[in-house]
mmCIF file of C-alpha atoms in Angstrom:
data_model
loop_
_atom_site.group_PDB
_atom_site.id
_atom_site.type_symbol
_atom_site.label_atom_id
_atom_site.label_comp_id
_atom_site.label_asym_id
_atom_site.label_seq_id
_atom_site.Cartn_x
_atom_site.Cartn_y
_atom_site.Cartn_z
ATOM 1 C CA MET A 44 73.190 134.121 81.700
ATOM 2 C CA MET A 45 70.223 136.438 81.829
ATOM 3 C CA TYR A 46 69.832 135.634 85.846
ATOM 4 C CA ASP A 47 71.485 133.933 88.697
ATOM 5 C CA ALA A 48 70.582 129.969 88.422
ATOM 6 C CA HIS A 49 71.188 128.353 91.688
ATOM 7 C CA HIS A 50 71.604 124.731 92.894
ATOM 8 C CA GLU A 51 68.827 123.098 94.971
ATOM 9 C CA ASP A 52 70.924 123.670 98.001
ATOM 10 C CA GLY A 53 71.480 127.084 97.009
ATOM 11 C CA THR A 54 74.936 127.450 95.202
ATOM 12 C CA ARG A 55 74.687 130.010 92.966
ATOM 13 C CA LEU A 56 75.705 128.374 89.217
ATOM 14 C CA GLY A 57 78.329 129.584 86.741
ATOM 15 C CA MET A 58 80.714 130.950 89.309
ATOM 16 C CA ARG A 59 84.451 131.149 87.841
ATOM 17 C CA VAL A 60 86.385 129.069 90.269
ATOM 18 C CA ALA A 61 90.230 129.104 89.569
ATOM 19 C CA VAL A 62 92.256 126.335 90.180
ATOM 20 C CA ALA A 63 95.873 126.444 90.691
ATOM 21 C CA GLY A 64 97.763 123.593 89.623
ATOM 22 C CA GLY A 65 94.654 122.613 87.443
ATOM 23 C CA THR A 66 96.262 119.732 85.650
ATOM 24 C CA GLY A 67 97.864 117.819 88.156
ATOM 25 C CA LEU A 68 96.364 114.787 89.897
ATOM 26 C CA VAL A 69 94.048 116.467 92.445
ATOM 27 C CA GLY A 70 93.948 119.566 90.055
ATOM 28 C CA ARG A 71 91.945 117.510 87.568
ATOM 29 C CA TYR A 72 89.697 116.270 89.882
ATOM 30 C CA VAL A 73 88.722 119.736 91.016
ATOM 31 C CA VAL A 74 88.180 120.792 87.560
ATOM 32 C CA ASP A 75 85.770 117.928 86.888
ATOM 33 C CA GLU A 76 83.960 118.500 89.937
ATOM 34 C CA LEU A 77 83.385 121.863 89.370
ATOM 35 C CA VAL A 78 81.930 121.591 85.915
ATOM 36 C CA ALA A 79 79.778 118.438 87.393
ATOM 37 C CA ALA A 80 78.645 121.196 89.726
ATOM 38 C CA GLY A 81 77.564 123.615 86.965
ATOM 39 C CA GLN A 82 80.381 126.025 87.702
ATOM 40 C CA GLU A 83 83.246 127.630 85.329
ATOM 41 C CA PRO A 84 86.794 126.464 86.109
ATOM 42 C CA VAL A 85 89.840 128.429 85.061
ATOM 43 C CA VAL A 86 93.157 125.986 84.860
ATOM 44 C CA LEU A 87 96.195 128.076 86.371
ATOM 45 C CA ALA A 88 98.869 126.591 84.761
ATOM 46 C CA ARG A 89 102.428 126.773 82.818
ATOM 47 C CA SER A 90 100.625 124.910 79.642
ATOM 48 C CA ARG A 91 97.655 127.681 79.999
ATOM 49 C CA GLY A 92 99.745 130.840 80.037
ATOM 50 C CA VAL A 93 100.155 130.935 83.893
ATOM 51 C CA ASP A 94 103.404 131.027 85.795
ATOM 52 C CA LEU A 95 102.318 130.598 89.355
ATOM 53 C CA VAL A 96 106.211 130.866 90.830
ATOM 54 C CA THR A 97 106.788 134.525 88.727
ATOM 55 C CA GLY A 98 102.676 135.467 88.863
ATOM 56 C CA ALA A 99 103.079 135.940 85.080
ATOM 57 C CA GLY A 100 99.650 135.580 83.323
ATOM 58 C CA LEU A 101 97.750 135.477 86.675
ATOM 59 C CA ASP A 102 96.174 139.076 86.347
ATOM 60 C CA ALA A 103 94.217 138.269 83.264
ATOM 61 C CA ALA A 104 93.498 134.609 84.077
ATOM 62 C CA LEU A 105 91.830 136.091 87.484
ATOM 63 C CA ALA A 106 89.308 138.291 85.666
ATOM 64 C CA GLY A 107 86.036 137.687 87.339
ATOM 65 C CA VAL A 108 87.042 134.792 89.116
ATOM 66 C CA GLU A 109 85.325 134.479 92.844
ATOM 67 C CA ALA A 110 87.270 131.660 94.411
ATOM 68 C CA VAL A 111 90.664 130.351 94.116
ATOM 69 C CA VAL A 112 91.435 126.570 94.839
ATOM 70 C CA ASP A 113 95.345 126.455 95.014
ATOM 71 C CA VAL A 114 96.329 122.355 95.040
ATOM 72 C CA SER A 115 99.713 123.558 93.056
ATOM 73 C CA ASN A 116 102.931 121.473 94.113
ATOM 74 C CA VAL A 117 106.566 120.809 93.624
ATOM 75 C CA THR A 118 108.527 117.394 93.590
ATOM 76 C CA THR A 119 111.326 118.222 96.482
ATOM 77 C CA THR A 120 112.380 117.027 99.853
ATOM 78 C CA SER A 121 114.452 119.954 100.496
ATOM 79 C CA ALA A 122 112.941 122.624 103.049
ATOM 80 C CA LYS A 123 114.322 125.576 101.090
ATOM 81 C CA LYS A 124 113.052 124.353 98.038
ATOM 82 C CA SER A 125 109.681 123.596 99.024
ATOM 83 C CA ARG A 126 109.409 126.937 101.197
ATOM 84 C CA ALA A 127 110.496 129.442 98.261
ATOM 85 C CA PHE A 128 107.725 127.640 96.074
ATOM 86 C CA PHE A 129 104.802 127.580 98.305
ATOM 87 C CA ASP A 130 105.802 131.074 99.362
ATOM 88 C CA SER A 131 105.958 132.396 96.085
ATOM 89 C CA VAL A 132 102.968 130.752 94.668
ATOM 90 C CA SER A 133 100.790 132.007 98.016
ATOM 91 C CA HIS A 134 101.640 135.291 97.659
ATOM 92 C CA HIS A 135 101.021 135.678 93.802
ATOM 93 C CA LEU A 136 97.699 134.224 94.023
ATOM 94 C CA LEU A 137 96.725 136.300 97.143
ATOM 95 C CA ASP A 138 98.048 138.897 95.509
ATOM 96 C CA ALA A 139 96.631 138.818 92.149
ATOM 97 C CA GLY A 140 93.514 137.628 93.727
ATOM 98 C CA ALA A 141 93.073 140.775 96.006
ATOM 99 C CA ARG A 142 93.473 142.830 92.730
ATOM 100 C CA ALA A 143 90.804 140.462 90.725
ATOM 101 C CA GLY A 144 88.281 140.788 93.325
ATOM 102 C CA VAL A 145 88.467 137.146 94.795
ATOM 103 C CA ARG A 146 86.360 136.406 97.575
ATOM 104 C CA HIS A 147 87.548 132.901 98.978
ATOM 105 C CA HIS A 148 90.977 131.287 98.463
ATOM 106 C CA VAL A 149 90.790 127.632 99.378
ATOM 107 C CA ALA A 150 94.390 125.891 99.974
ATOM 108 C CA LEU A 151 94.827 122.302 99.930
ATOM 109 C CA SER A 152 97.542 121.349 102.546
ATOM 110 C CA ILE A 153 98.567 117.842 105.042
ATOM 111 C CA VAL A 154 97.563 116.158 107.805
ATOM 112 C CA GLY A 155 100.504 115.730 110.492
ATOM 113 C CA ILE A 156 102.763 118.677 108.772
ATOM 114 C CA ASP A 157 103.432 120.326 112.165
ATOM 115 C CA ARG A 158 104.242 116.920 113.635
ATOM 116 C CA VAL A 159 106.485 115.367 111.009
ATOM 117 C CA GLY A 160 109.892 117.246 110.252
ATOM 118 C CA LEU A 161 109.790 116.421 106.403
ATOM 119 C CA GLY A 162 111.726 119.324 104.372
ATOM 120 C CA TYR A 163 108.760 118.985 101.965
ATOM 121 C CA TYR A 164 106.403 119.821 104.745
ATOM 122 C CA GLN A 165 108.013 122.875 106.093
ATOM 123 C CA GLY A 166 106.895 124.672 102.625
ATOM 124 C CA LYS A 167 103.405 123.375 103.563
ATOM 125 C CA LEU A 168 103.530 125.321 106.609
ATOM 126 C CA ARG A 169 104.569 128.375 105.071
ATOM 127 C CA GLN A 170 101.876 128.107 102.494
ATOM 128 C CA GLU A 171 99.395 127.911 105.459
ATOM 129 C CA ALA A 172 100.964 130.927 107.194
ATOM 130 C CA VAL A 173 100.907 133.320 103.927
ATOM 131 C CA VAL A 174 96.973 132.246 103.493
ATOM 132 C CA GLN A 175 96.251 132.789 107.069
ATOM 133 C CA GLY A 176 98.125 136.449 106.758
ATOM 134 C CA GLY A 177 96.738 137.138 103.545
ATOM 135 C CA PRO A 178 93.868 139.699 102.412
ATOM 136 C CA THR A 179 91.526 137.045 101.274
ATOM 137 C CA PRO A 180 89.154 135.387 103.252
ATOM 138 C CA TRP A 181 90.168 131.527 103.335
ATOM 139 C CA THR A 182 89.979 128.169 103.951
ATOM 140 C CA VAL A 183 92.472 125.394 104.418
ATOM 141 C CA LEU A 184 91.991 121.591 104.262
ATOM 142 C CA ARG A 185 94.821 119.263 105.869
ATOM 143 C CA ALA A 186 93.782 115.906 103.854
ATOM 144 C CA THR A 187 95.673 112.574 104.500
ATOM 145 C CA GLN A 188 98.146 111.193 101.435
ATOM 146 C CA PHE A 189 96.492 109.722 98.432
ATOM 147 C CA HIS A 190 95.710 105.885 97.365
ATOM 148 C CA GLU A 191 98.092 107.323 94.682
ATOM 149 C CA PHE A 192 100.900 107.909 96.944
ATOM 150 C CA ALA A 193 101.901 104.301 96.760
ATOM 151 C CA GLN A 194 101.746 104.394 93.250
ATOM 152 C CA GLN A 195 104.412 107.511 93.222
ATOM 153 C CA THR A 196 106.569 105.905 95.939
ATOM 154 C CA LEU A 197 106.877 102.967 93.629
ATOM 155 C CA ASP A 198 107.611 104.686 90.162
ATOM 156 C CA ARG A 199 110.140 107.300 91.968
ATOM 157 C CA ILE A 200 112.678 104.776 91.898
ATOM 158 C CA PRO A 201 112.619 102.775 88.737
ATOM 159 C CA GLY A 202 114.219 99.666 90.241
ATOM 160 C CA PRO A 203 115.017 96.836 90.701
ATOM 161 C CA LEU A 204 114.711 97.554 94.341
ATOM 162 C CA ALA A 205 111.515 99.040 95.846
ATOM 163 C CA VAL A 206 112.599 101.364 98.237
ATOM 164 C CA VAL A 207 109.244 102.265 100.695
ATOM 165 C CA PRO A 208 108.963 104.596 103.611
ATOM 166 C CA ARG A 209 107.766 102.862 106.792
ATOM 167 C CA MET A 210 104.751 105.192 107.766
ATOM 168 C CA ARG A 211 101.219 104.461 108.661
ATOM 169 C CA THR A 212 98.680 106.470 106.933
ATOM 170 C CA GLN A 213 95.155 106.872 106.559
ATOM 171 C CA PRO A 214 94.975 107.502 102.823
ATOM 172 C CA VAL A 215 92.174 108.865 100.843
ATOM 173 C CA ALA A 216 90.968 108.884 97.395
ATOM 174 C CA ALA A 217 92.281 111.840 95.280
ATOM 175 C CA ARG A 218 89.005 112.085 93.557
ATOM 176 C CA GLU A 219 87.222 112.624 97.017
ATOM 177 C CA VAL A 220 89.755 115.435 97.970
ATOM 178 C CA GLY A 221 88.720 116.969 94.988
ATOM 179 C CA ARG A 222 84.776 116.738 95.182
ATOM 180 C CA HIS A 223 85.636 117.907 99.065
ATOM 181 C CA LEU A 224 87.655 120.865 97.955
ATOM 182 C CA VAL A 225 85.086 122.320 95.627
ATOM 183 C CA ARG A 226 82.531 121.856 98.295
ATOM 184 C CA LEU A 227 84.437 124.043 100.447
ATOM 185 C CA ALA A 228 85.340 126.665 97.643
ATOM 186 C CA LEU A 229 81.647 126.838 97.014
ATOM 187 C CA ALA A 230 80.725 127.529 100.680
ATOM 188 C CA ALA A 231 81.640 130.253 102.997
ATOM 189 C CA PRO A 232 85.201 130.671 104.155
ATOM 190 C CA GLN A 233 85.743 128.795 107.262
ATOM 191 C CA GLY A 234 89.611 128.810 108.378
ATOM 192 C CA MET A 235 90.952 125.441 109.310
ATOM 193 C CA ALA A 236 88.466 123.018 107.989
ATOM 194 C CA PRO A 237 87.828 119.509 109.498
ATOM 195 C CA GLU A 238 90.861 117.196 108.139
ATOM 196 C CA LEU A 239 90.008 114.801 105.285
ATOM 197 C CA ALA A 240 91.160 111.429 105.945
ATOM 198 C CA GLY A 241 90.490 107.685 104.094
ATOM 199 C CA PRO A 242 88.495 105.172 105.843
ATOM 200 C CA ARG A 243 90.958 102.763 107.499
ATOM 201 C CA VAL A 244 94.576 103.586 108.773
ATOM 202 C CA GLU A 245 97.241 101.473 106.316
ATOM 203 C CA GLN A 246 100.680 101.091 106.336
ATOM 204 C CA MET A 247 102.526 102.446 103.461
ATOM 205 C CA VAL A 248 104.967 99.390 102.849
ATOM 206 C CA ASP A 249 101.781 96.586 102.985
ATOM 207 C CA MET A 250 99.648 99.238 100.496
ATOM 208 C CA VAL A 251 103.240 99.477 97.953
ATOM 209 C CA ARG A 252 103.268 95.323 98.356
ATOM 210 C CA ARG A 253 99.474 95.127 97.357
ATOM 211 C CA LEU A 254 100.105 97.583 94.603
ATOM 212 C CA LEU A 255 102.800 94.953 93.035
ATOM 213 C CA ARG A 256 100.336 92.102 93.653
ATOM 214 C CA ALA A 257 97.715 93.895 91.759
ATOM 215 C CA ARG A 258 100.002 94.958 88.893
ATOM 216 C CA HIS A 259 101.205 91.533 88.720
ATOM 217 C CA GLN A 260 105.025 92.724 89.448
ATOM 218 C CA ARG A 261 107.884 90.866 91.472
ATOM 219 C CA ARG A 262 110.380 93.805 92.685
ATOM 220 C CA PRO A 263 111.580 93.416 95.968
ATOM 221 C CA LEU A 264 110.612 95.693 98.863
ATOM 222 C CA LEU A 265 113.460 97.282 101.175
ATOM 223 C CA PRO A 266 111.086 99.335 104.037
ATOM 224 C CA VAL A 267 113.190 102.219 105.317
ATOM 225 C CA LYS A 268 112.453 104.060 108.651
ATOM 226 C CA LEU A 269 113.429 107.772 108.401
ATOM 227 C CA PRO A 270 116.078 108.350 111.223
ATOM 228 C CA GLY A 271 115.210 110.405 114.258
ATOM 229 C CA ALA A 272 112.050 112.444 115.323
ATOM 230 C CA THR A 273 110.970 112.494 111.996
ATOM 231 C CA GLY A 274 110.998 108.559 111.336
ATOM 232 C CA ALA A 275 109.356 108.030 114.912
ATOM 233 C CA ALA A 276 106.675 110.101 114.145
ATOM 234 C CA MET A 277 106.044 108.552 110.750
ATOM 235 C CA THR A 278 105.760 105.164 111.997
ATOM 236 C CA GLY A 279 104.069 106.446 114.882
ATOM 237 C CA ASP A 280 100.743 108.696 114.807
ATOM 238 C CA GLY A 281 102.229 111.743 113.467
ATOM 239 C CA LEU A 282 100.312 111.494 109.923
ATOM 240 C CA LEU A 283 97.212 110.628 111.223
ATOM 241 C CA PRO A 284 94.189 112.850 111.882
ATOM 242 C CA THR A 285 93.396 114.051 115.305
ATOM 243 C CA GLY A 286 90.153 115.282 116.491
ATOM 244 C CA GLN A 287 87.264 116.018 114.223
ATOM 245 C CA CYS A 288 87.860 114.708 110.623
ATOM 246 C CA VAL A 289 85.938 113.960 107.464
ATOM 247 C CA ARG A 290 86.188 110.284 106.101
ATOM 248 C CA GLY A 291 86.216 109.567 102.665
ATOM 249 C CA SER A 292 84.390 106.355 101.653
ATOM 250 C CA GLN A 293 87.141 104.402 99.054
ATOM 251 C CA THR A 294 89.629 102.176 101.046
ATOM 252 C CA PHE A 295 92.406 101.481 99.144
ATOM 253 C CA ASP A 296 91.781 97.719 98.130
ATOM 254 C CA ALA A 297 88.615 99.112 95.995
ATOM 255 C CA TRP A 298 90.961 101.947 94.568
ATOM 256 C CA LEU A 299 93.156 99.141 93.717
ATOM 257 C CA ALA A 300 90.447 97.506 91.764
ATOM 258 C CA GLU A 301 89.212 100.288 89.975
ATOM 259 C CA ASN A 302 92.912 101.742 89.005
ATOM 260 C CA VAL A 303 95.368 98.751 88.372
ATOM 261 C CA ALA A 304 94.821 97.171 85.299
ATOM 262 C CA GLN A 305 96.145 93.604 84.599
ATOM 263 C CA GLY A 306 100.091 94.596 84.738
ATOM 264 C CA GLY A 307 101.772 97.546 84.210
#
């Protein structure tokens, strides 16, 4: 490119933006949105020769990268494993980013992690702390559970019984999360961004029931309330946004109609 091209909104085109976890659920949407915005995504994943946990391959991958979007993830309920993963990945990304001259680090987090005592959330809190104390100007976006969470909950236990946590959530489409992350990454760092949530509050048990119906599947549901303060927070307002928040537009029912085929 012989000159710096810009969008009508002033965003420069052709920026190299690294996506940590770019092959995952949200990561794929982030990559698609970057391409649509005229930017150059760099996927950081094992399949692309980068190990986020050890940092192997990061320096080469981040050459010429101006912004990093971290949507990496680990599947665990263990606070120890979650903290270890997010601590390691965040430090490696920030350290390699500083060496490469990265100017903006964007991390995806979760609404309510400071109010709901799940082990996994302890890792997300650790991630936020590392990013906030790091050398690179940053933005953290806390989003609510995705519409896809109902499907993940259902598929985690093959059956015949579907064990579903009792929780109130305001789910948002993962595609909309990806789009919002790209907007944030291409703008100036802003610290804690306004939270992102879906258009309406839902009960997870009811979401899974509607998902089963859309799939034409019959499985008995076993709603489970987690014990103690964690369960109370999940069934109350602990996972709902507070104060200023950005609203996604796609409802869970609209997402079901678009994504769940007849059966299966």
